[in-house]
PDB file of N, CA and C in Angstrom:
ATOM      1  N   MET A   1      -7.360 -16.808  12.641  1.00  0.00           N
ATOM      2  CA  MET A   1      -7.273 -16.520  11.111  1.00  0.00           C
ATOM      3  C   MET A   1      -5.538 -16.093  11.668  1.00  0.00           C
ATOM      4  N   PRO A   2      -4.610 -16.608  11.254  1.00  0.00           N
ATOM      5  CA  PRO A   2      -3.883 -15.924  11.284  1.00  0.00           C
ATOM      6  C   PRO A   2      -3.210 -14.133  10.534  1.00  0.00           C
ATOM      7  N   ALA A   3      -2.597 -13.643  11.587  1.00  0.00           N
ATOM      8  CA  ALA A   3      -2.321 -12.268  11.675  1.00  0.00           C
ATOM      9  C   ALA A   3      -1.835 -12.192   9.675  1.00  0.00           C
ATOM     10  N   LYS A   4      -2.105 -10.799   9.451  1.00  0.00           N
ATOM     11  CA  LYS A   4      -0.877 -10.850   8.248  1.00  0.00           C
ATOM     12  C   LYS A   4      -1.582  -9.012   7.696  1.00  0.00           C
ATOM     13  N   LEU A   5      -0.298  -8.694   7.212  1.00  0.00           N
ATOM     14  CA  LEU A   5      -0.465  -6.778   6.385  1.00  0.00           C
ATOM     15  C   LEU A   5      -1.178  -7.009   4.949  1.00  0.00           C
ATOM     16  N   SER A   6      -1.924  -6.364   5.205  1.00  0.00           N
ATOM     17  CA  SER A   6      -2.606  -6.775   3.757  1.00  0.00           C
ATOM     18  C   SER A   6      -3.036  -5.125   3.024  1.00  0.00           C
ATOM     19  N   THR A   7      -3.270  -5.163   1.593  1.00  0.00           N
ATOM     20  CA  THR A   7      -3.982  -3.325   1.600  1.00  0.00           C
ATOM     21  C   THR A   7      -5.028  -3.446  -0.057  1.00  0.00           C
ATOM     22  N   HIS A   8      -4.985  -2.845  -0.609  1.00  0.00           N
ATOM     23  CA  HIS A   8      -6.510  -3.283  -1.097  1.00  0.00           C
ATOM     24  C   HIS A   8      -6.677  -1.674  -1.698  1.00  0.00           C
ATOM     25  N   VAL A   9      -6.529  -1.416  -2.702  1.00  0.00           N
ATOM     26  CA  VAL A   9      -6.287  -0.180  -3.772  1.00  0.00           C
ATOM     27  C   VAL A   9      -7.819  -0.069  -4.592  1.00  0.00           C
ATOM     28  N   LEU A  10      -8.594   0.692  -4.778  1.00  0.00           N
ATOM     29  CA  LEU A  10      -9.431   1.419  -5.975  1.00  0.00           C
ATOM     30  C   LEU A  10      -9.330   2.547  -6.228  1.00  0.00           C
ATOM     31  N   ASP A  11      -9.597   2.213  -7.629  1.00  0.00           N
ATOM     32  CA  ASP A  11      -9.978   3.656  -8.360  1.00  0.00           C
ATOM     33  C   ASP A  11     -10.658   4.592  -8.567  1.00  0.00           C
ATOM     34  N   LEU A  12     -10.630   5.218  -8.147  1.00  0.00           N
ATOM     35  CA  LEU A  12     -12.174   6.286  -7.506  1.00  0.00           C
ATOM     36  C   LEU A  12     -12.298   6.853  -9.095  1.00  0.00           C
ATOM     37  N   THR A  13     -11.782   7.216  -9.511  1.00  0.00           N
ATOM     38  CA  THR A  13     -11.757   7.444 -10.960  1.00  0.00           C
ATOM     39  C   THR A  13     -12.046   7.227 -12.323  1.00  0.00           C
ATOM     40  N   ARG A  14     -12.117   5.619 -11.871  1.00  0.00           N
ATOM     41  CA  ARG A  14     -13.022   4.393 -13.510  1.00  0.00           C
ATOM     42  C   ARG A  14     -13.714   4.036 -12.404  1.00  0.00           C
ATOM     43  N   GLY A  15     -13.822   3.996 -11.286  1.00  0.00           N
ATOM     44  CA  GLY A  15     -14.933   3.412 -10.951  1.00  0.00           C
ATOM     45  C   GLY A  15     -14.362   1.304 -10.629  1.00  0.00           C
ATOM     46  N   GLN A  16     -13.082   1.344 -10.034  1.00  0.00           N
ATOM     47  CA  GLN A  16     -13.161  -0.101 -10.313  1.00  0.00           C
ATOM     48  C   GLN A  16     -11.950  -0.050  -9.663  1.00  0.00           C
ATOM     49  N   PRO A  17     -11.346  -1.125  -9.373  1.00  0.00           N
ATOM     50  CA  PRO A  17      -9.944  -1.921  -8.834  1.00  0.00           C
ATOM     51  C   PRO A  17      -9.151  -1.444  -9.105  1.00  0.00           C
ATOM     52  N   ALA A  18      -8.281  -1.000  -8.686  1.00  0.00           N
ATOM     53  CA  ALA A  18      -6.437  -0.115  -9.515  1.00  0.00           C
ATOM     54  C   ALA A  18      -5.821  -1.666  -9.924  1.00  0.00           C
ATOM     55  N   ALA A  19      -6.563  -2.543 -10.937  1.00  0.00           N
ATOM     56  CA  ALA A  19      -5.869  -2.905 -11.160  1.00  0.00           C
ATOM     57  C   ALA A  19      -3.925  -2.905 -11.730  1.00  0.00           C
ATOM     58  N   GLY A  20      -2.603  -3.651 -11.762  1.00  0.00           N
ATOM     59  CA  GLY A  20      -1.272  -2.835 -12.303  1.00  0.00           C
ATOM     60  C   GLY A  20      -0.663  -1.861 -11.305  1.00  0.00           C
ATOM     61  N   MET A  21      -0.875  -1.306 -10.131  1.00  0.00           N
ATOM     62  CA  MET A  21      -0.243  -0.804  -9.403  1.00  0.00           C
ATOM     63  C   MET A  21       0.809  -1.277  -8.510  1.00  0.00           C
ATOM     64  N   GLU A  22       1.932   0.375  -8.646  1.00  0.00           N
ATOM     65  CA  GLU A  22       3.255  -1.278  -7.754  1.00  0.00           C
ATOM     66  C   GLU A  22       3.438  -0.233  -5.922  1.00  0.00           C
ATOM     67  N   ILE A  23       3.569  -1.182  -5.694  1.00  0.00           N
ATOM     68  CA  ILE A  23       3.466  -0.890  -4.100  1.00  0.00           C
ATOM     69  C   ILE A  23       4.722  -1.477  -3.253  1.00  0.00           C
ATOM     70  N   GLU A  24       6.098  -0.679  -2.550  1.00  0.00           N
ATOM     71  CA  GLU A  24       6.960  -1.088  -2.381  1.00  0.00           C
ATOM     72  C   GLU A  24       6.503  -1.092  -0.533  1.00  0.00           C
ATOM     73  N   LEU A  25       6.812  -1.853  -0.033  1.00  0.00           N
ATOM     74  CA  LEU A  25       6.858  -2.356   1.369  1.00  0.00           C
ATOM     75  C   LEU A  25       8.265  -1.665   2.307  1.00  0.00           C
ATOM     76  N   TRP A  26       7.953  -0.456   3.009  1.00  0.00           N
ATOM     77  CA  TRP A  26       9.288  -0.545   3.938  1.00  0.00           C
ATOM     78  C   TRP A  26       9.795  -0.635   5.693  1.00  0.00           C
ATOM     79  N   ARG A  27      10.565  -1.008   5.923  1.00  0.00           N
ATOM     80  CA  ARG A  27      10.913  -1.333   7.759  1.00  0.00           C
ATOM     81  C   ARG A  27      11.027  -0.229   7.749  1.00  0.00           C
ATOM     82  N   LEU A  28      10.425   0.785   8.946  1.00  0.00           N
ATOM     83  CA  LEU A  28      11.050   2.447   9.347  1.00  0.00           C
ATOM     84  C   LEU A  28      12.564   1.630  10.195  1.00  0.00           C
ATOM     85  N   ASP A  29      12.656   0.481  11.151  1.00  0.00           N
ATOM     86  CA  ASP A  29      12.829   1.028  13.250  1.00  0.00           C
ATOM     87  C   ASP A  29      13.824   0.799  13.151  1.00  0.00           C
ATOM     88  N   SER A  30      14.641   0.824  12.006  1.00  0.00           N
ATOM     89  CA  SER A  30      16.280   1.794  11.962  1.00  0.00           C
ATOM     90  C   SER A  30      16.959   3.028  11.519  1.00  0.00           C
ATOM     91  N   THR A  31      18.317   2.704  11.820  1.00  0.00           N
ATOM     92  CA  THR A  31      18.805   3.778  11.132  1.00  0.00           C
ATOM     93  C   THR A  31      18.395   4.342   9.564  1.00  0.00           C
ATOM     94  N   GLU A  32      18.048   3.070   9.157  1.00  0.00           N
ATOM     95  CA  GLU A  32      18.007   3.613   7.590  1.00  0.00           C
ATOM     96  C   GLU A  32      17.144   1.928   6.727  1.00  0.00           C
ATOM     97  N   PRO A  33      16.098   3.150   5.958  1.00  0.00           N
ATOM     98  CA  PRO A  33      14.846   1.810   5.724  1.00  0.00           C
ATOM     99  C   PRO A  33      14.923   0.942   5.444  1.00  0.00           C
ATOM    100  N   LYS A  34      14.668  -0.867   5.219  1.00  0.00           N
ATOM    101  CA  LYS A  34      15.123  -1.638   4.857  1.00  0.00           C
ATOM    102  C   LYS A  34      13.514  -2.399   3.804  1.00  0.00           C
ATOM    103  N   GLN A  35      13.976  -2.406   2.557  1.00  0.00           N
ATOM    104  CA  GLN A  35      12.787  -2.013   1.930  1.00  0.00           C
ATOM    105  C   GLN A  35      12.288  -3.856   2.134  1.00  0.00           C
ATOM    106  N   LEU A  36      11.369  -4.453   1.864  1.00  0.00           N
ATOM    107  CA  LEU A  36      10.735  -5.810   2.760  1.00  0.00           C
ATOM    108  C   LEU A  36      10.274  -5.924   1.281  1.00  0.00           C
ATOM    109  N   ARG A  37       9.526  -5.484   0.707  1.00  0.00           N
ATOM    110  CA  ARG A  37       8.687  -5.994  -1.231  1.00  0.00           C
ATOM    111  C   ARG A  37       8.897  -5.131  -1.837  1.00  0.00           C
ATOM    112  N   VAL A  38       8.728  -6.004  -3.022  1.00  0.00           N
ATOM    113  CA  VAL A  38       8.093  -4.549  -4.184  1.00  0.00           C
ATOM    114  C   VAL A  38       6.757  -6.067  -4.720  1.00  0.00           C
ATOM    115  N   VAL A  39       5.513  -5.771  -5.130  1.00  0.00           N
ATOM    116  CA  VAL A  39       4.918  -6.076  -5.238  1.00  0.00           C
ATOM    117  C   VAL A  39       3.528  -5.334  -6.529  1.00  0.00           C
ATOM    118  N   VAL A  40       2.893  -5.578  -7.015  1.00  0.00           N
ATOM    119  CA  VAL A  40       1.828  -5.454  -8.614  1.00  0.00           C
ATOM    120  C   VAL A  40       0.276  -5.672  -7.956  1.00  0.00           C
ATOM    121  N   THR A  41      -0.598  -5.077  -7.585  1.00  0.00           N
ATOM    122  CA  THR A  41      -1.688  -5.554  -7.611  1.00  0.00           C
ATOM    123  C   THR A  41      -2.162  -6.329  -8.546  1.00  0.00           C
ATOM    124  N   ASN A  42      -3.202  -7.465  -8.033  1.00  0.00           N
ATOM    125  CA  ASN A  42      -3.968  -8.072  -9.851  1.00  0.00           C
ATOM    126  C   ASN A  42      -5.498  -7.533  -9.673  1.00  0.00           C
ATOM    127  N   ALA A  43      -6.447  -7.865 -10.449  1.00  0.00           N
ATOM    128  CA  ALA A  43      -6.721  -7.331 -11.089  1.00  0.00           C
ATOM    129  C   ALA A  43      -8.255  -6.999 -10.316  1.00  0.00           C
ATOM    130  N   ASP A  44      -8.066  -7.476  -9.061  1.00  0.00           N
ATOM    131  CA  ASP A  44      -9.074  -7.587  -7.761  1.00  0.00           C
ATOM    132  C   ASP A  44      -8.547  -5.939  -7.095  1.00  0.00           C
ATOM    133  N   GLY A  45      -7.521  -5.447  -7.609  1.00  0.00           N
ATOM    134  CA  GLY A  45      -6.516  -4.352  -6.577  1.00  0.00           C
ATOM    135  C   GLY A  45      -5.974  -4.283  -5.386  1.00  0.00           C
ATOM    136  N   ARG A  46      -5.790  -5.885  -4.944  1.00  0.00           N
ATOM    137  CA  ARG A  46      -5.798  -6.729  -3.870  1.00  0.00           C
ATOM    138  C   ARG A  46      -4.203  -7.281  -4.726  1.00  0.00           C
ATOM    139  N   THR A  47      -2.626  -8.085  -3.799  1.00  0.00           N
ATOM    140  CA  THR A  47      -1.822  -8.231  -3.406  1.00  0.00           C
ATOM    141  C   THR A  47      -2.017  -9.580  -4.029  1.00  0.00           C
ATOM    142  N   ASP A  48      -1.625 -10.929  -4.817  1.00  0.00           N
ATOM    143  CA  ASP A  48      -1.317 -12.353  -4.547  1.00  0.00           C
ATOM    144  C   ASP A  48      -1.027 -12.885  -3.587  1.00  0.00           C
ATOM    145  N   ALA A  49      -0.806 -11.807  -2.782  1.00  0.00           N
ATOM    146  CA  ALA A  49      -0.242 -12.678  -0.855  1.00  0.00           C
ATOM    147  C   ALA A  49       0.000 -11.203  -0.315  1.00  0.00           C
ATOM    148  N   PRO A  50       0.293 -11.390   1.081  1.00  0.00           N
ATOM    149  CA  PRO A  50      -0.401 -10.934   1.566  1.00  0.00           C
ATOM    150  C   PRO A  50       1.051  -9.617   1.644  1.00  0.00           C
ATOM    151  N   LEU A  51       1.225  -9.072   1.823  1.00  0.00           N
ATOM    152  CA  LEU A  51       3.136  -8.550   1.976  1.00  0.00           C
ATOM    153  C   LEU A  51       3.009  -8.713   3.537  1.00  0.00           C
ATOM    154  N   LEU A  52       2.840  -9.283   4.816  1.00  0.00           N
ATOM    155  CA  LEU A  52       3.525  -9.532   4.995  1.00  0.00           C
ATOM    156  C   LEU A  52       2.702 -10.623   5.895  1.00  0.00           C
ATOM    157  N   ALA A  53       3.579 -12.398   5.950  1.00  0.00           N
ATOM    158  CA  ALA A  53       3.062 -13.074   6.351  1.00  0.00           C
ATOM    159  C   ALA A  53       2.655 -13.150   7.816  1.00  0.00           C
ATOM    160  N   ALA A  54       2.484 -13.824   8.641  1.00  0.00           N
ATOM    161  CA  ALA A  54       1.553 -14.445  10.394  1.00  0.00           C
ATOM    162  C   ALA A  54       3.005 -14.540  10.129  1.00  0.00           C
ATOM    163  N   ASP A  55       4.530 -15.396  10.044  1.00  0.00           N
ATOM    164  CA  ASP A  55       5.734 -15.529  10.575  1.00  0.00           C
ATOM    165  C   ASP A  55       6.786 -14.103  10.278  1.00  0.00           C
ATOM    166  N   GLU A  56       6.035 -13.366   9.557  1.00  0.00           N
ATOM    167  CA  GLU A  56       7.200 -12.144   9.212  1.00  0.00           C
ATOM    168  C   GLU A  56       6.560 -11.079  10.111  1.00  0.00           C
ATOM    169  N   MET A  57       5.314 -10.899  10.903  1.00  0.00           N
ATOM    170  CA  MET A  57       4.068  -9.708  11.746  1.00  0.00           C
ATOM    171  C   MET A  57       5.824  -9.784  12.641  1.00  0.00           C
ATOM    172  N   ALA A  58       5.419  -8.677  12.949  1.00  0.00           N
ATOM    173  CA  ALA A  58       6.946  -7.791  14.173  1.00  0.00           C
ATOM    174  C   ALA A  58       6.575  -5.961  13.901  1.00  0.00           C
ATOM    175  N   ALA A  59       6.212  -5.881  15.274  1.00  0.00           N
ATOM    176  CA  ALA A  59       5.933  -4.635  15.651  1.00  0.00           C
ATOM    177  C   ALA A  59       6.984  -3.645  15.805  1.00  0.00           C
ATOM    178  N   GLY A  60       6.219  -2.474  14.627  1.00  0.00           N
ATOM    179  CA  GLY A  60       7.371  -1.573  14.501  1.00  0.00           C
ATOM    180  C   GLY A  60       6.994  -0.519  13.625  1.00  0.00           C
ATOM    181  N   ASP A  61       7.367  -0.034  12.778  1.00  0.00           N
ATOM    182  CA  ASP A  61       7.060   1.167  11.754  1.00  0.00           C
ATOM    183  C   ASP A  61       7.077   1.317  10.272  1.00  0.00           C
ATOM    184  N   TYR A  62       6.661   1.049   9.965  1.00  0.00           N
ATOM    185  CA  TYR A  62       6.818   0.811   8.436  1.00  0.00           C
ATOM    186  C   TYR A  62       5.770   2.097   7.941  1.00  0.00           C
ATOM    187  N   GLN A  63       6.189   1.514   6.067  1.00  0.00           N
ATOM    188  CA  GLN A  63       5.704   2.053   5.340  1.00  0.00           C
ATOM    189  C   GLN A  63       5.515   2.238   4.262  1.00  0.00           C
ATOM    190  N   LEU A  64       4.338   1.870   3.217  1.00  0.00           N
ATOM    191  CA  LEU A  64       4.232   1.721   1.970  1.00  0.00           C
ATOM    192  C   LEU A  64       3.909   2.728   1.383  1.00  0.00           C
ATOM    193  N   VAL A  65       4.284   2.485  -0.386  1.00  0.00           N
ATOM    194  CA  VAL A  65       4.945   3.684  -1.281  1.00  0.00           C
ATOM    195  C   VAL A  65       3.628   2.653  -2.335  1.00  0.00           C
ATOM    196  N   PHE A  66       2.792   3.754  -2.813  1.00  0.00           N
ATOM    197  CA  PHE A  66       1.634   3.934  -3.761  1.00  0.00           C
ATOM    198  C   PHE A  66       1.895   4.440  -4.816  1.00  0.00           C
ATOM    199  N   LYS A  67       2.371   3.748  -6.170  1.00  0.00           N
ATOM    200  CA  LYS A  67       3.146   4.656  -7.450  1.00  0.00           C
ATOM    201  C   LYS A  67       2.245   5.009  -8.227  1.00  0.00           C
ATOM    202  N   ILE A  68       1.439   5.956  -7.678  1.00  0.00           N
ATOM    203  CA  ILE A  68       0.286   6.697  -8.482  1.00  0.00           C
ATOM    204  C   ILE A  68       0.446   7.460  -9.550  1.00  0.00           C
ATOM    205  N   LYS A  69       1.937   7.966 -10.202  1.00  0.00           N
ATOM    206  CA  LYS A  69       1.570   8.297 -11.100  1.00  0.00           C
ATOM    207  C   LYS A  69       1.726   7.431 -12.741  1.00  0.00           C
ATOM    208  N   ASP A  70       2.443   6.518 -12.147  1.00  0.00           N
ATOM    209  CA  ASP A  70       2.851   5.279 -13.040  1.00  0.00           C
ATOM    210  C   ASP A  70       2.109   4.502 -13.055  1.00  0.00           C
ATOM    211  N   TYR A  71       0.905   3.987 -12.085  1.00  0.00           N
ATOM    212  CA  TYR A  71      -0.228   3.644 -13.093  1.00  0.00           C
ATOM    213  C   TYR A  71      -1.223   4.337 -13.959  1.00  0.00           C
ATOM    214  N   TYR A  72      -1.494   5.606 -13.253  1.00  0.00           N
ATOM    215  CA  TYR A  72      -2.782   6.504 -14.686  1.00  0.00           C
ATOM    216  C   TYR A  72      -2.094   6.519 -15.787  1.00  0.00           C
ATOM    217  N   ALA A  73       0.187   6.853 -15.555  1.00  0.00           N
ATOM    218  CA  ALA A  73       0.436   6.570 -16.149  1.00  0.00           C
ATOM    219  C   ALA A  73      -0.140   5.819 -17.732  1.00  0.00           C
ATOM    220  N   ALA A  74       0.250   3.869 -16.749  1.00  0.00           N
ATOM    221  CA  ALA A  74       0.442   2.823 -17.725  1.00  0.00           C
ATOM    222  C   ALA A  74      -1.436   2.821 -18.900  1.00  0.00           C
ATOM    223  N   HIS A  75      -2.536   3.381 -17.636  1.00  0.00           N
ATOM    224  CA  HIS A  75      -3.582   3.604 -18.518  1.00  0.00           C
ATOM    225  C   HIS A  75      -4.094   4.815 -19.705  1.00  0.00           C
ATOM    226  N   GLY A  76      -2.960   5.678 -19.321  1.00  0.00           N
ATOM    227  CA  GLY A  76      -2.991   6.498 -20.438  1.00  0.00           C
ATOM    228  C   GLY A  76      -3.704   7.608 -20.206  1.00  0.00           C
ATOM    229  N   ALA A  77      -4.179   7.733 -18.688  1.00  0.00           N
ATOM    230  CA  ALA A  77      -4.499   9.037 -18.133  1.00  0.00           C
ATOM    231  C   ALA A  77      -3.519   9.641 -17.488  1.00  0.00           C
ATOM    232  N   ASP A  78      -4.261  11.565 -17.405  1.00  0.00           N
ATOM    233  CA  ASP A  78      -3.364  12.306 -16.635  1.00  0.00           C
ATOM    234  C   ASP A  78      -2.773  12.129 -15.072  1.00  0.00           C
ATOM    235  N   ALA A  79      -1.478  12.197 -15.809  1.00  0.00           N
ATOM    236  CA  ALA A  79      -0.609  12.081 -14.802  1.00  0.00           C
ATOM    237  C   ALA A  79      -1.185  13.243 -13.237  1.00  0.00           C
ATOM    238  N   GLY A  80      -1.679  13.930 -13.161  1.00  0.00           N
ATOM    239  CA  GLY A  80      -2.749  14.446 -12.023  1.00  0.00           C
ATOM    240  C   GLY A  80      -1.380  14.823 -10.806  1.00  0.00           C
ATOM    241  N   PHE A  81      -1.686  15.130  -9.647  1.00  0.00           N
ATOM    242  CA  PHE A  81      -1.166  16.281  -8.711  1.00  0.00           C
ATOM    243  C   PHE A  81      -0.296  15.259  -8.703  1.00  0.00           C
ATOM    244  N   PHE A  82      -0.982  13.744  -7.201  1.00  0.00           N
ATOM    245  CA  PHE A  82       0.372  13.529  -6.477  1.00  0.00           C
ATOM    246  C   PHE A  82       0.955  12.189  -7.883  1.00  0.00           C
ATOM    247  N   SER A  83       2.380  11.649  -7.550  1.00  0.00           N
ATOM    248  CA  SER A  83       3.097  11.300  -7.530  1.00  0.00           C
ATOM    249  C   SER A  83       2.802   9.866  -7.496  1.00  0.00           C
ATOM    250  N   TYR A  84       2.712   9.782  -5.779  1.00  0.00           N
ATOM    251  CA  TYR A  84       3.193   8.323  -4.782  1.00  0.00           C
ATOM    252  C   TYR A  84       1.984   9.104  -3.532  1.00  0.00           C
ATOM    253  N   ALA A  85       1.629   8.145  -3.570  1.00  0.00           N
ATOM    254  CA  ALA A  85       0.873   8.262  -1.702  1.00  0.00           C
ATOM    255  C   ALA A  85       1.648   6.992  -0.361  1.00  0.00           C
ATOM    256  N   ALA A  86       2.640   7.850  -0.164  1.00  0.00           N
ATOM    257  CA  ALA A  86       2.888   6.900   0.967  1.00  0.00           C
ATOM    258  C   ALA A  86       2.665   7.381   2.133  1.00  0.00           C
ATOM    259  N   ILE A  87       2.426   5.902   2.837  1.00  0.00           N
ATOM    260  CA  ILE A  87       1.287   5.985   4.580  1.00  0.00           C
ATOM    261  C   ILE A  87       2.762   5.109   5.630  1.00  0.00           C
ATOM    262  N   PHE A  88       1.971   5.778   6.137  1.00  0.00           N
ATOM    263  CA  PHE A  88       3.471   5.384   7.040  1.00  0.00           C
ATOM    264  C   PHE A  88       2.538   5.176   8.427  1.00  0.00           C
ATOM    265  N   PHE A  89       2.457   4.080   9.144  1.00  0.00           N
ATOM    266  CA  PHE A  89       1.552   2.864   9.914  1.00  0.00           C
ATOM    267  C   PHE A  89       2.509   1.922  10.901  1.00  0.00           C
ATOM    268  N   ARG A  90       2.063   1.919  12.199  1.00  0.00           N
ATOM    269  CA  ARG A  90       2.941   1.099  13.015  1.00  0.00           C
ATOM    270  C   ARG A  90       1.414   0.148  12.725  1.00  0.00           C
ATOM    271  N   ILE A  91       2.636  -1.106  13.350  1.00  0.00           N
ATOM    272  CA  ILE A  91       2.409  -2.230  13.696  1.00  0.00           C
ATOM    273  C   ILE A  91       2.635  -2.203  15.225  1.00  0.00           C
ATOM    274  N   ALA A  92       1.524  -2.559  15.851  1.00  0.00           N
ATOM    275  CA  ALA A  92       1.608  -2.524  17.219  1.00  0.00           C
ATOM    276  C   ALA A  92       1.159  -3.396  18.048  1.00  0.00           C
ATOM    277  N   ASP A  93       0.807  -4.484  17.417  1.00  0.00           N
ATOM    278  CA  ASP A  93       0.316  -5.646  17.977  1.00  0.00           C
ATOM    279  C   ASP A  93       0.397  -6.579  17.057  1.00  0.00           C
ATOM    280  N   PRO A  94       1.559  -7.748  16.500  1.00  0.00           N
ATOM    281  CA  PRO A  94       2.093  -8.858  15.664  1.00  0.00           C
ATOM    282  C   PRO A  94       0.648 -10.017  15.691  1.00  0.00           C
ATOM    283  N   SER A  95       0.030  -9.932  16.634  1.00  0.00           N
ATOM    284  CA  SER A  95      -0.862 -10.956  16.259  1.00  0.00           C
ATOM    285  C   SER A  95      -2.087 -10.938  15.752  1.00  0.00           C
ATOM    286  N   GLN A  96      -2.361  -9.230  15.594  1.00  0.00           N
ATOM    287  CA  GLN A  96      -3.419  -8.675  14.425  1.00  0.00           C
ATOM    288  C   GLN A  96      -3.112  -8.976  13.704  1.00  0.00           C
ATOM    289  N   SER A  97      -4.548  -7.993  12.424  1.00  0.00           N
ATOM    290  CA  SER A  97      -4.443  -8.049  11.288  1.00  0.00           C
ATOM    291  C   SER A  97      -4.197  -6.877  10.520  1.00  0.00           C
ATOM    292  N   TYR A  98      -3.161  -6.267  10.343  1.00  0.00           N
ATOM    293  CA  TYR A  98      -3.442  -4.967   9.456  1.00  0.00           C
ATOM    294  C   TYR A  98      -3.994  -5.222   8.389  1.00  0.00           C
ATOM    295  N   HIS A  99      -4.434  -3.711   7.684  1.00  0.00           N
ATOM    296  CA  HIS A  99      -5.435  -3.740   6.533  1.00  0.00           C
ATOM    297  C   HIS A  99      -5.001  -2.749   5.950  1.00  0.00           C
ATOM    298  N   VAL A 100      -4.222  -2.047   4.898  1.00  0.00           N
ATOM    299  CA  VAL A 100      -4.257  -0.295   5.092  1.00  0.00           C
ATOM    300  C   VAL A 100      -5.126  -0.277   3.296  1.00  0.00           C
ATOM    301  N   PRO A 101      -5.926  -0.570   3.430  1.00  0.00           N
ATOM    302  CA  PRO A 101      -6.487   0.464   2.032  1.00  0.00           C
ATOM    303  C   PRO A 101      -6.144   2.160   1.587  1.00  0.00           C
ATOM    304  N   LEU A 102      -6.262   2.295  -0.453  1.00  0.00           N
ATOM    305  CA  LEU A 102      -6.414   3.096   0.085  1.00  0.00           C
ATOM    306  C   LEU A 102      -7.393   3.376  -1.390  1.00  0.00           C
ATOM    307  N   LEU A 103      -8.109   4.222  -0.648  1.00  0.00           N
ATOM    308  CA  LEU A 103      -8.738   5.068  -2.053  1.00  0.00           C
ATOM    309  C   LEU A 103      -7.904   6.122  -2.852  1.00  0.00           C
ATOM    310  N   VAL A 104      -8.602   6.081  -4.211  1.00  0.00           N
ATOM    311  CA  VAL A 104      -7.380   6.480  -4.843  1.00  0.00           C
ATOM    312  C   VAL A 104      -7.506   7.639  -6.269  1.00  0.00           C
ATOM    313  N   THR A 105      -7.337   8.939  -7.173  1.00  0.00           N
ATOM    314  CA  THR A 105      -7.484  10.203  -8.087  1.00  0.00           C
ATOM    315  C   THR A 105      -6.745  10.158  -8.383  1.00  0.00           C
ATOM    316  N   PRO A 106      -5.932  10.857  -9.686  1.00  0.00           N
ATOM    317  CA  PRO A 106      -4.966  11.539  -9.911  1.00  0.00           C
ATOM    318  C   PRO A 106      -4.782  12.463  -9.223  1.00  0.00           C
ATOM    319  N   TRP A 107      -5.752  13.336  -8.099  1.00  0.00           N
ATOM    320  CA  TRP A 107      -5.820  14.794  -7.427  1.00  0.00           C
ATOM    321  C   TRP A 107      -5.795  13.588  -6.165  1.00  0.00           C
ATOM    322  N   SER A 108      -6.089  12.963  -5.905  1.00  0.00           N
ATOM    323  CA  SER A 108      -6.565  13.362  -3.370  1.00  0.00           C
ATOM    324  C   SER A 108      -6.363  11.737  -3.602  1.00  0.00           C
ATOM    325  N   TYR A 109      -6.364  11.275  -2.480  1.00  0.00           N
ATOM    326  CA  TYR A 109      -6.109   9.882  -2.174  1.00  0.00           C
ATOM    327  C   TYR A 109      -6.434   9.595  -0.268  1.00  0.00           C
ATOM    328  N   SER A 110      -6.903   8.818   0.149  1.00  0.00           N
ATOM    329  CA  SER A 110      -8.010   8.643   1.213  1.00  0.00           C
ATOM    330  C   SER A 110      -7.152   7.213   1.785  1.00  0.00           C
ATOM    331  N   THR A 111      -7.220   6.830   2.519  1.00  0.00           N
ATOM    332  CA  THR A 111      -6.559   5.972   3.250  1.00  0.00           C
ATOM    333  C   THR A 111      -7.116   5.537   5.157  1.00  0.00           C
ATOM    334  N   TYR A 112      -7.056   4.326   4.808  1.00  0.00           N
ATOM    335  CA  TYR A 112      -7.633   4.305   6.738  1.00  0.00           C
ATOM    336  C   TYR A 112      -7.198   2.839   7.292  1.00  0.00           C
ATOM    337  N   ARG A 113      -6.971   2.433   8.158  1.00  0.00           N
ATOM    338  CA  ARG A 113      -7.005   0.905   9.074  1.00  0.00           C
ATOM    339  C   ARG A 113      -8.157  -0.039   8.996  1.00  0.00           C
ATOM    340  N   GLY A 114      -8.217  -0.991   7.366  1.00  0.00           N
ATOM    341  CA  GLY A 114      -9.619  -1.703   7.114  1.00  0.00           C
ATOM    342  C   GLY A 114      -8.970  -2.495   8.677  1.00  0.00           C
ATOM    343  N   SER A 115     -10.574  -3.713   8.214  1.00  0.00           N
ATOM    344  CA  SER A 115     -10.745  -4.825   8.778  1.00  0.00           C
ATOM    345  C   SER A 115     -10.390  -6.287   8.337  1.00  0.00           C
TER     346      SER A 115
END
């Protein structure tokens, strides 16, 4: 299976995938961060394409910004405490796949390196 960067967002308050959440992907290796993508999760809480495909994978530091407040506001829920979840991570081996899931409520979030 070719290497890729992917994510999956689950809304723990509603007990379902977080459809319609905007996510930004940033590359942080230079003196000026570079925005690589802005995507929106689909009905399954995933993106329709990898955040980075195999030919785009490069070692370095990255950031995913999940727009939590906007997501909950669009669903008529209390905006809660967190406006964004900014996840900083490193791609050490670009030949591997990296999966960064987010479990979210308006008051908390959790992430890990998935498979």
